[in-house]
């Protein structure tokens, strides 16, 4: 009789190893990793904004620059109606008439035309709004009592009338060599002077001011300072 083979019993498949149901908490530093820079580029470090430098005061333009005297200390001038060393336009000089202190300015009359002077300010053009006369240190009889002011735009142009006035002026004197501190709005009220204003809107580059009359001296006219308050344009 043949022998009947016994069926082979398969080994049971082991059950898979179970995983813990509580997953470990991931490291927070790996949740949002910083992306690596793209090759060929660099990630710049943040640079703090610089503290802005304080702004400089705006440079005033000519149309907005009022001054105590359009005839500045660097202006050039020459006498008219005078025998003061026979100075002519070729011999223009800087005068005590506008040196911003009470040094005396004297004009010796030539007896032909009104004594005065012509001045060319260093600023190319200005509009004059008034005249101020400061008394000298002595000789009250040489104080001017009237003025006539002219302007022109170039040395070969005709003179144009701006203003004229007869006026009175204090008998009080200014000591020699005292600084004059004035503004467009006002002359130096600590000094002895006379201030006059007029309407004018025409700009000029040269001025002539003459003094037809004084307090009685027929040979000389003296003053400490002449100011033409105005606007540089």
PDB file of C-alpha atoms in Angstrom:
ATOM      1  CA  UNK A   1       0.000   0.000   0.000  1.00  0.00           C
ATOM      2  CA  UNK A   2       1.407   3.448  -0.930  1.00  0.00           C
ATOM      3  CA  UNK A   3       2.297   5.799   1.805  1.00  0.00           C
ATOM      4  CA  UNK A   4       0.172   8.981   1.894  1.00  0.00           C
ATOM      5  CA  UNK A   5       2.220  12.156   2.253  1.00  0.00           C
ATOM      6  CA  UNK A   6       1.299  14.481   5.058  1.00  0.00           C
ATOM      7  CA  UNK A   7       0.639  18.102   4.074  1.00  0.00           C
ATOM      8  CA  UNK A   8       3.308  20.532   5.179  1.00  0.00           C
ATOM      9  CA  UNK A   9       2.069  23.168   7.528  1.00  0.00           C
ATOM     10  CA  UNK A  10       3.371  26.695   6.591  1.00  0.00           C
ATOM     11  CA  UNK A  11       5.044  28.727   9.291  1.00  0.00           C
ATOM     12  CA  UNK A  12       2.746  31.536  10.386  1.00  0.00           C
ATOM     13  CA  UNK A  13       3.767  35.041   9.170  1.00  0.00           C
ATOM     14  CA  UNK A  14       4.871  37.056  12.161  1.00  0.00           C
ATOM     15  CA  UNK A  15       2.686  40.010  12.945  1.00  0.00           C
ATOM     16  CA  UNK A  16       4.246  43.332  12.086  1.00  0.00           C
ATOM     17  CA  UNK A  17       5.885  45.160  14.882  1.00  0.00           C
ATOM     18  CA  UNK A  18       3.465  47.775  16.149  1.00  0.00           C
ATOM     19  CA  UNK A  19       4.561  51.471  16.287  1.00  0.00           C
ATOM     20  CA  UNK A  20       3.876  53.661  19.230  1.00  0.00           C
ATOM     21  CA  UNK A  21       0.706  55.611  18.835  1.00  0.00           C
ATOM     22  CA  UNK A  22       2.280  58.787  20.386  1.00  0.00           C
ATOM     23  CA  UNK A  23       4.581  60.332  17.803  1.00  0.00           C
ATOM     24  CA  UNK A  24       7.573  62.266  19.122  1.00  0.00           C
ATOM     25  CA  UNK A  25       7.262  66.082  19.051  1.00  0.00           C
ATOM     26  CA  UNK A  26       9.429  67.363  16.216  1.00  0.00           C
ATOM     27  CA  UNK A  27      12.258  69.799  16.925  1.00  0.00           C
ATOM     28  CA  UNK A  28      10.742  73.290  16.360  1.00  0.00           C
ATOM     29  CA  UNK A  29      13.947  74.487  14.732  1.00  0.00           C
ATOM     30  CA  UNK A  30      13.333  72.099  11.851  1.00  0.00           C
ATOM     31  CA  UNK A  31       9.711  72.993  11.188  1.00  0.00           C
ATOM     32  CA  UNK A  32      10.525  75.965   8.901  1.00  0.00           C
ATOM     33  CA  UNK A  33      14.088  75.569   7.847  1.00  0.00           C
ATOM     34  CA  UNK A  34      15.794  78.591   6.266  1.00  0.00           C
ATOM     35  CA  UNK A  35      16.033  77.847   2.567  1.00  0.00           C
ATOM     36  CA  UNK A  36      19.514  77.493   1.266  1.00  0.00           C
ATOM     37  CA  UNK A  37      20.623  80.455  -0.830  1.00  0.00           C
ATOM     38  CA  UNK A  38      20.465  80.054  -4.551  1.00  0.00           C
ATOM     39  CA  UNK A  39      23.896  79.232  -5.893  1.00  0.00           C
ATOM     40  CA  UNK A  40      25.693  82.352  -7.108  1.00  0.00           C
ATOM     41  CA  UNK A  41      23.802  84.711  -4.789  1.00  0.00           C
ATOM     42  CA  UNK A  42      24.427  85.994  -1.301  1.00  0.00           C
ATOM     43  CA  UNK A  43      21.913  86.952   1.285  1.00  0.00           C
ATOM     44  CA  UNK A  44      22.765  90.510   2.388  1.00  0.00           C
ATOM     45  CA  UNK A  45      22.769  91.355   6.025  1.00  0.00           C
ATOM     46  CA  UNK A  46      20.228  94.034   6.893  1.00  0.00           C
ATOM     47  CA  UNK A  47      21.880  97.500   7.050  1.00  0.00           C
ATOM     48  CA  UNK A  48      20.386 100.031   9.433  1.00  0.00           C
ATOM     49  CA  UNK A  49      19.209 103.236   7.793  1.00  0.00           C
ATOM     50  CA  UNK A  50      21.693 106.049   8.405  1.00  0.00           C
ATOM     51  CA  UNK A  51      20.584 108.981  10.532  1.00  0.00           C
ATOM     52  CA  UNK A  52      19.919 111.834   8.095  1.00  0.00           C
ATOM     53  CA  UNK A  53      22.256 114.786   8.443  1.00  0.00           C
ATOM     54  CA  UNK A  54      20.609 118.028   9.499  1.00  0.00           C
ATOM     55  CA  UNK A  55      19.595 120.018   6.465  1.00  0.00           C
ATOM     56  CA  UNK A  56      21.501 123.201   5.715  1.00  0.00           C
ATOM     57  CA  UNK A  57      19.601 126.476   5.731  1.00  0.00           C
ATOM     58  CA  UNK A  58      18.284 127.244   2.268  1.00  0.00           C
ATOM     59  CA  UNK A  59      20.484 129.536   0.252  1.00  0.00           C
ATOM     60  CA  UNK A  60      18.449 132.714  -0.121  1.00  0.00           C
ATOM     61  CA  UNK A  61      17.658 133.704  -3.664  1.00  0.00           C
ATOM     62  CA  UNK A  62      18.036 137.251  -4.823  1.00  0.00           C
ATOM     63  CA  UNK A  63      14.309 137.941  -4.881  1.00  0.00           C
ATOM     64  CA  UNK A  64      14.015 137.075  -1.188  1.00  0.00           C
ATOM     65  CA  UNK A  65      17.137 138.669   0.256  1.00  0.00           C
ATOM     66  CA  UNK A  66      16.457 142.032   1.925  1.00  0.00           C
ATOM     67  CA  UNK A  67      19.579 143.797   3.176  1.00  0.00           C
ATOM     68  CA  UNK A  68      20.404 146.795   5.331  1.00  0.00           C
ATOM     69  CA  UNK A  69      22.460 148.370   2.549  1.00  0.00           C
ATOM     70  CA  UNK A  70      22.644 147.333  -1.102  1.00  0.00           C
ATOM     71  CA  UNK A  71      25.960 149.218  -1.216  1.00  0.00           C
ATOM     72  CA  UNK A  72      27.992 146.527   0.516  1.00  0.00           C
ATOM     73  CA  UNK A  73      31.406 147.001   2.085  1.00  0.00           C
ATOM     74  CA  UNK A  74      33.065 145.585  -1.076  1.00  0.00           C
ATOM     75  CA  UNK A  75      31.366 148.025  -3.438  1.00  0.00           C
ATOM     76  CA  UNK A  76      33.507 150.364  -5.509  1.00  0.00           C
ATOM     77  CA  UNK A  77      32.769 154.079  -5.716  1.00  0.00           C
ATOM     78  CA  UNK A  78      34.027 157.474  -6.817  1.00  0.00           C
ATOM     79  CA  UNK A  79      33.173 161.075  -5.964  1.00  0.00           C
ATOM     80  CA  UNK A  80      31.003 163.396  -8.015  1.00  0.00           C
ATOM     81  CA  UNK A  81      30.749 167.177  -7.584  1.00  0.00           C
ATOM     82  CA  UNK A  82      33.949 167.025  -5.605  1.00  0.00           C
ATOM     83  CA  UNK A  83      37.633 167.917  -5.664  1.00  0.00           C
ATOM     84  CA  UNK A  84      38.579 164.986  -3.383  1.00  0.00           C
ATOM     85  CA  UNK A  85      41.900 164.079  -5.006  1.00  0.00           C
ATOM     86  CA  UNK A  86      40.193 164.356  -8.419  1.00  0.00           C
ATOM     87  CA  UNK A  87      39.028 160.737  -8.160  1.00  0.00           C
ATOM     88  CA  UNK A  88      37.357 159.461 -11.362  1.00  0.00           C
ATOM     89  CA  UNK A  89      35.569 156.213 -12.304  1.00  0.00           C
ATOM     90  CA  UNK A  90      38.970 154.760 -13.260  1.00  0.00           C
ATOM     91  CA  UNK A  91      40.137 155.322  -9.669  1.00  0.00           C
ATOM     92  CA  UNK A  92      37.138 153.689  -7.975  1.00  0.00           C
ATOM     93  CA  UNK A  93      37.742 152.920  -4.295  1.00  0.00           C
ATOM     94  CA  UNK A  94      36.088 151.505  -1.189  1.00  0.00           C
ATOM     95  CA  UNK A  95      34.624 154.366   0.790  1.00  0.00           C
ATOM     96  CA  UNK A  96      34.011 155.240   4.435  1.00  0.00           C
ATOM     97  CA  UNK A  97      30.502 156.152   3.268  1.00  0.00           C
ATOM     98  CA  UNK A  98      29.442 152.474   3.467  1.00  0.00           C
ATOM     99  CA  UNK A  99      32.003 150.688   5.673  1.00  0.00           C
ATOM    100  CA  UNK A 100      29.422 149.678   8.341  1.00  0.00           C
ATOM    101  CA  UNK A 101      30.848 151.933  11.045  1.00  0.00           C
ATOM    102  CA  UNK A 102      30.874 155.602  11.982  1.00  0.00           C
ATOM    103  CA  UNK A 103      34.152 156.593  10.337  1.00  0.00           C
ATOM    104  CA  UNK A 104      33.688 160.022   8.787  1.00  0.00           C
ATOM    105  CA  UNK A 105      33.078 160.498   5.067  1.00  0.00           C
ATOM    106  CA  UNK A 106      33.655 164.017   3.744  1.00  0.00           C
ATOM    107  CA  UNK A 107      33.076 165.430   0.250  1.00  0.00           C
ATOM    108  CA  UNK A 108      34.914 168.594  -0.783  1.00  0.00           C
ATOM    109  CA  UNK A 109      32.615 170.593  -3.069  1.00  0.00           C
ATOM    110  CA  UNK A 110      33.800 171.522  -6.526  1.00  0.00           C
ATOM    111  CA  UNK A 111      31.282 174.374  -6.681  1.00  0.00           C
ATOM    112  CA  UNK A 112      29.974 173.188 -10.054  1.00  0.00           C
ATOM    113  CA  UNK A 113      27.648 170.261  -9.420  1.00  0.00           C
ATOM    114  CA  UNK A 114      25.992 168.655  -6.401  1.00  0.00           C
ATOM    115  CA  UNK A 115      28.468 166.780  -4.158  1.00  0.00           C
ATOM    116  CA  UNK A 116      28.011 163.032  -3.721  1.00  0.00           C
ATOM    117  CA  UNK A 117      29.303 159.713  -4.968  1.00  0.00           C
ATOM    118  CA  UNK A 118      28.621 156.856  -7.381  1.00  0.00           C
ATOM    119  CA  UNK A 119      28.706 153.281  -6.045  1.00  0.00           C
ATOM    120  CA  UNK A 120      28.759 149.924  -7.825  1.00  0.00           C
ATOM    121  CA  UNK A 121      27.723 147.176  -5.378  1.00  0.00           C
ATOM    122  CA  UNK A 122      29.326 143.747  -5.662  1.00  0.00           C
ATOM    123  CA  UNK A 123      25.847 142.191  -6.053  1.00  0.00           C
ATOM    124  CA  UNK A 124      24.792 142.645  -9.689  1.00  0.00           C
ATOM    125  CA  UNK A 125      21.278 144.014  -9.208  1.00  0.00           C
ATOM    126  CA  UNK A 126      19.107 145.391  -6.402  1.00  0.00           C
ATOM    127  CA  UNK A 127      15.952 147.358  -5.616  1.00  0.00           C
ATOM    128  CA  UNK A 128      16.413 150.270  -3.213  1.00  0.00           C
ATOM    129  CA  UNK A 129      13.622 151.117  -0.790  1.00  0.00           C
ATOM    130  CA  UNK A 130      15.055 153.972   1.278  1.00  0.00           C
ATOM    131  CA  UNK A 131      17.949 156.145   2.406  1.00  0.00           C
ATOM    132  CA  UNK A 132      19.628 156.446   5.824  1.00  0.00           C
ATOM    133  CA  UNK A 133      22.118 159.127   6.800  1.00  0.00           C
ATOM    134  CA  UNK A 134      24.250 158.816   9.965  1.00  0.00           C
ATOM    135  CA  UNK A 135      25.791 161.977  11.401  1.00  0.00           C
ATOM    136  CA  UNK A 136      29.555 162.450  11.592  1.00  0.00           C
ATOM    137  CA  UNK A 137      31.522 163.110  14.758  1.00  0.00           C
ATOM    138  CA  UNK A 138      31.724 166.923  14.356  1.00  0.00           C
ATOM    139  CA  UNK A 139      30.936 169.952  12.169  1.00  0.00           C
ATOM    140  CA  UNK A 140      27.140 170.053  12.326  1.00  0.00           C
ATOM    141  CA  UNK A 141      27.195 172.661   9.548  1.00  0.00           C
ATOM    142  CA  UNK A 142      28.318 169.914   7.130  1.00  0.00           C
ATOM    143  CA  UNK A 143      25.313 167.657   7.772  1.00  0.00           C
ATOM    144  CA  UNK A 144      23.328 167.088   4.556  1.00  0.00           C
ATOM    145  CA  UNK A 145      19.745 168.372   4.429  1.00  0.00           C
ATOM    146  CA  UNK A 146      18.610 166.851   1.124  1.00  0.00           C
ATOM    147  CA  UNK A 147      19.463 164.051  -1.285  1.00  0.00           C
ATOM    148  CA  UNK A 148      18.726 162.977  -4.851  1.00  0.00           C
ATOM    149  CA  UNK A 149      19.134 159.301  -5.720  1.00  0.00           C
ATOM    150  CA  UNK A 150      19.639 157.874  -9.212  1.00  0.00           C
ATOM    151  CA  UNK A 151      20.177 154.392 -10.588  1.00  0.00           C
ATOM    152  CA  UNK A 152      21.316 152.754 -13.795  1.00  0.00           C
ATOM    153  CA  UNK A 153      21.952 149.246 -15.114  1.00  0.00           C
ATOM    154  CA  UNK A 154      25.419 149.759 -16.569  1.00  0.00           C
ATOM    155  CA  UNK A 155      28.313 152.225 -16.614  1.00  0.00           C
ATOM    156  CA  UNK A 156      27.341 153.608 -20.036  1.00  0.00           C
ATOM    157  CA  UNK A 157      23.600 153.934 -19.406  1.00  0.00           C
ATOM    158  CA  UNK A 158      21.794 157.145 -18.558  1.00  0.00           C
ATOM    159  CA  UNK A 159      20.962 157.828 -14.925  1.00  0.00           C
ATOM    160  CA  UNK A 160      17.323 157.276 -13.933  1.00  0.00           C
ATOM    161  CA  UNK A 161      15.748 159.248 -11.119  1.00  0.00           C
ATOM    162  CA  UNK A 162      14.664 157.133  -8.124  1.00  0.00           C
ATOM    163  CA  UNK A 163      13.838 159.523  -5.265  1.00  0.00           C
ATOM    164  CA  UNK A 164      14.655 162.836  -3.622  1.00  0.00           C
ATOM    165  CA  UNK A 165      13.803 164.484  -0.317  1.00  0.00           C
ATOM    166  CA  UNK A 166      14.644 167.461   1.849  1.00  0.00           C
ATOM    167  CA  UNK A 167      14.907 166.425   5.491  1.00  0.00           C
ATOM    168  CA  UNK A 168      15.989 167.486   8.944  1.00  0.00           C
ATOM    169  CA  UNK A 169      18.596 165.556  10.879  1.00  0.00           C
ATOM    170  CA  UNK A 170      19.577 165.390  14.527  1.00  0.00           C
ATOM    171  CA  UNK A 171      22.317 167.637  15.897  1.00  0.00           C
ATOM    172  CA  UNK A 172      23.624 164.720  17.987  1.00  0.00           C
ATOM    173  CA  UNK A 173      26.973 163.265  16.922  1.00  0.00           C
ATOM    174  CA  UNK A 174      28.316 159.748  16.441  1.00  0.00           C
ATOM    175  CA  UNK A 175      31.731 158.880  17.818  1.00  0.00           C
ATOM    176  CA  UNK A 176      34.297 157.737  15.285  1.00  0.00           C
ATOM    177  CA  UNK A 177      34.814 154.056  14.508  1.00  0.00           C
ATOM    178  CA  UNK A 178      31.681 152.618  16.151  1.00  0.00           C
ATOM    179  CA  UNK A 179      30.076 149.621  14.359  1.00  0.00           C
ATOM    180  CA  UNK A 180      26.681 150.171  12.772  1.00  0.00           C
ATOM    181  CA  UNK A 181      24.321 147.217  13.147  1.00  0.00           C
ATOM    182  CA  UNK A 182      21.200 147.670  11.052  1.00  0.00           C
ATOM    183  CA  UNK A 183      18.680 145.580   9.127  1.00  0.00           C
ATOM    184  CA  UNK A 184      16.480 145.996   6.087  1.00  0.00           C
ATOM    185  CA  UNK A 185      13.608 146.939   8.373  1.00  0.00           C
ATOM    186  CA  UNK A 186      15.437 149.438  10.570  1.00  0.00           C
ATOM    187  CA  UNK A 187      18.596 151.472  10.850  1.00  0.00           C
ATOM    188  CA  UNK A 188      20.788 151.220  13.942  1.00  0.00           C
ATOM    189  CA  UNK A 189      18.673 153.023  16.532  1.00  0.00           C
ATOM    190  CA  UNK A 190      21.628 153.190  18.938  1.00  0.00           C
ATOM    191  CA  UNK A 191      23.321 155.610  16.504  1.00  0.00           C
ATOM    192  CA  UNK A 192      22.316 159.133  15.471  1.00  0.00           C
ATOM    193  CA  UNK A 193      20.764 159.026  12.024  1.00  0.00           C
ATOM    194  CA  UNK A 194      17.825 159.927   9.797  1.00  0.00           C
ATOM    195  CA  UNK A 195      15.825 157.267   7.934  1.00  0.00           C
ATOM    196  CA  UNK A 196      13.580 157.850   4.903  1.00  0.00           C
ATOM    197  CA  UNK A 197      11.516 155.459   2.762  1.00  0.00           C
ATOM    198  CA  UNK A 198      10.011 155.630  -0.706  1.00  0.00           C
ATOM    199  CA  UNK A 199       8.243 153.476  -3.306  1.00  0.00           C
ATOM    200  CA  UNK A 200      10.506 151.841  -5.885  1.00  0.00           C
ATOM    201  CA  UNK A 201      10.282 148.534  -7.744  1.00  0.00           C
ATOM    202  CA  UNK A 202      12.978 149.035 -10.378  1.00  0.00           C
ATOM    203  CA  UNK A 203      16.283 147.181 -10.043  1.00  0.00           C
ATOM    204  CA  UNK A 204      19.644 148.795 -10.826  1.00  0.00           C
ATOM    205  CA  UNK A 205      23.292 147.807 -10.643  1.00  0.00           C
ATOM    206  CA  UNK A 206      24.806 151.259  -9.980  1.00  0.00           C
ATOM    207  CA  UNK A 207      23.695 154.172  -7.820  1.00  0.00           C
ATOM    208  CA  UNK A 208      24.463 157.868  -7.620  1.00  0.00           C
ATOM    209  CA  UNK A 209      23.472 159.863  -4.558  1.00  0.00           C
ATOM    210  CA  UNK A 210      24.107 163.591  -4.285  1.00  0.00           C
ATOM    211  CA  UNK A 211      23.452 166.077  -1.498  1.00  0.00           C
ATOM    212  CA  UNK A 212      22.328 169.453  -2.914  1.00  0.00           C
ATOM    213  CA  UNK A 213      22.104 171.222   0.472  1.00  0.00           C
ATOM    214  CA  UNK A 214      23.620 171.026   3.918  1.00  0.00           C
ATOM    215  CA  UNK A 215      23.393 172.998   7.175  1.00  0.00           C
ATOM    216  CA  UNK A 216      25.529 175.860   5.941  1.00  0.00           C
ATOM    217  CA  UNK A 217      29.094 174.823   5.073  1.00  0.00           C
ATOM    218  CA  UNK A 218      29.684 175.826   1.459  1.00  0.00           C
ATOM    219  CA  UNK A 219      32.912 173.856   1.054  1.00  0.00           C
ATOM    220  CA  UNK A 220      32.236 170.405   2.524  1.00  0.00           C
ATOM    221  CA  UNK A 221      29.489 167.899   3.301  1.00  0.00           C
ATOM    222  CA  UNK A 222      30.151 165.173   5.881  1.00  0.00           C
ATOM    223  CA  UNK A 223      28.424 162.110   7.303  1.00  0.00           C
ATOM    224  CA  UNK A 224      29.369 158.870   9.031  1.00  0.00           C
ATOM    225  CA  UNK A 225      27.458 156.424   6.828  1.00  0.00           C
ATOM    226  CA  UNK A 226      25.001 156.200   3.950  1.00  0.00           C
ATOM    227  CA  UNK A 227      22.684 153.184   3.786  1.00  0.00           C
ATOM    228  CA  UNK A 228      20.360 152.251   0.948  1.00  0.00           C
ATOM    229  CA  UNK A 229      18.158 149.489   2.400  1.00  0.00           C
ATOM    230  CA  UNK A 230      16.801 147.263  -0.350  1.00  0.00           C
ATOM    231  CA  UNK A 231      16.408 143.822  -1.888  1.00  0.00           C
ATOM    232  CA  UNK A 232      19.057 141.932  -3.829  1.00  0.00           C
ATOM    233  CA  UNK A 233      17.641 140.449  -7.055  1.00  0.00           C
TER     234      UNK A 233
END
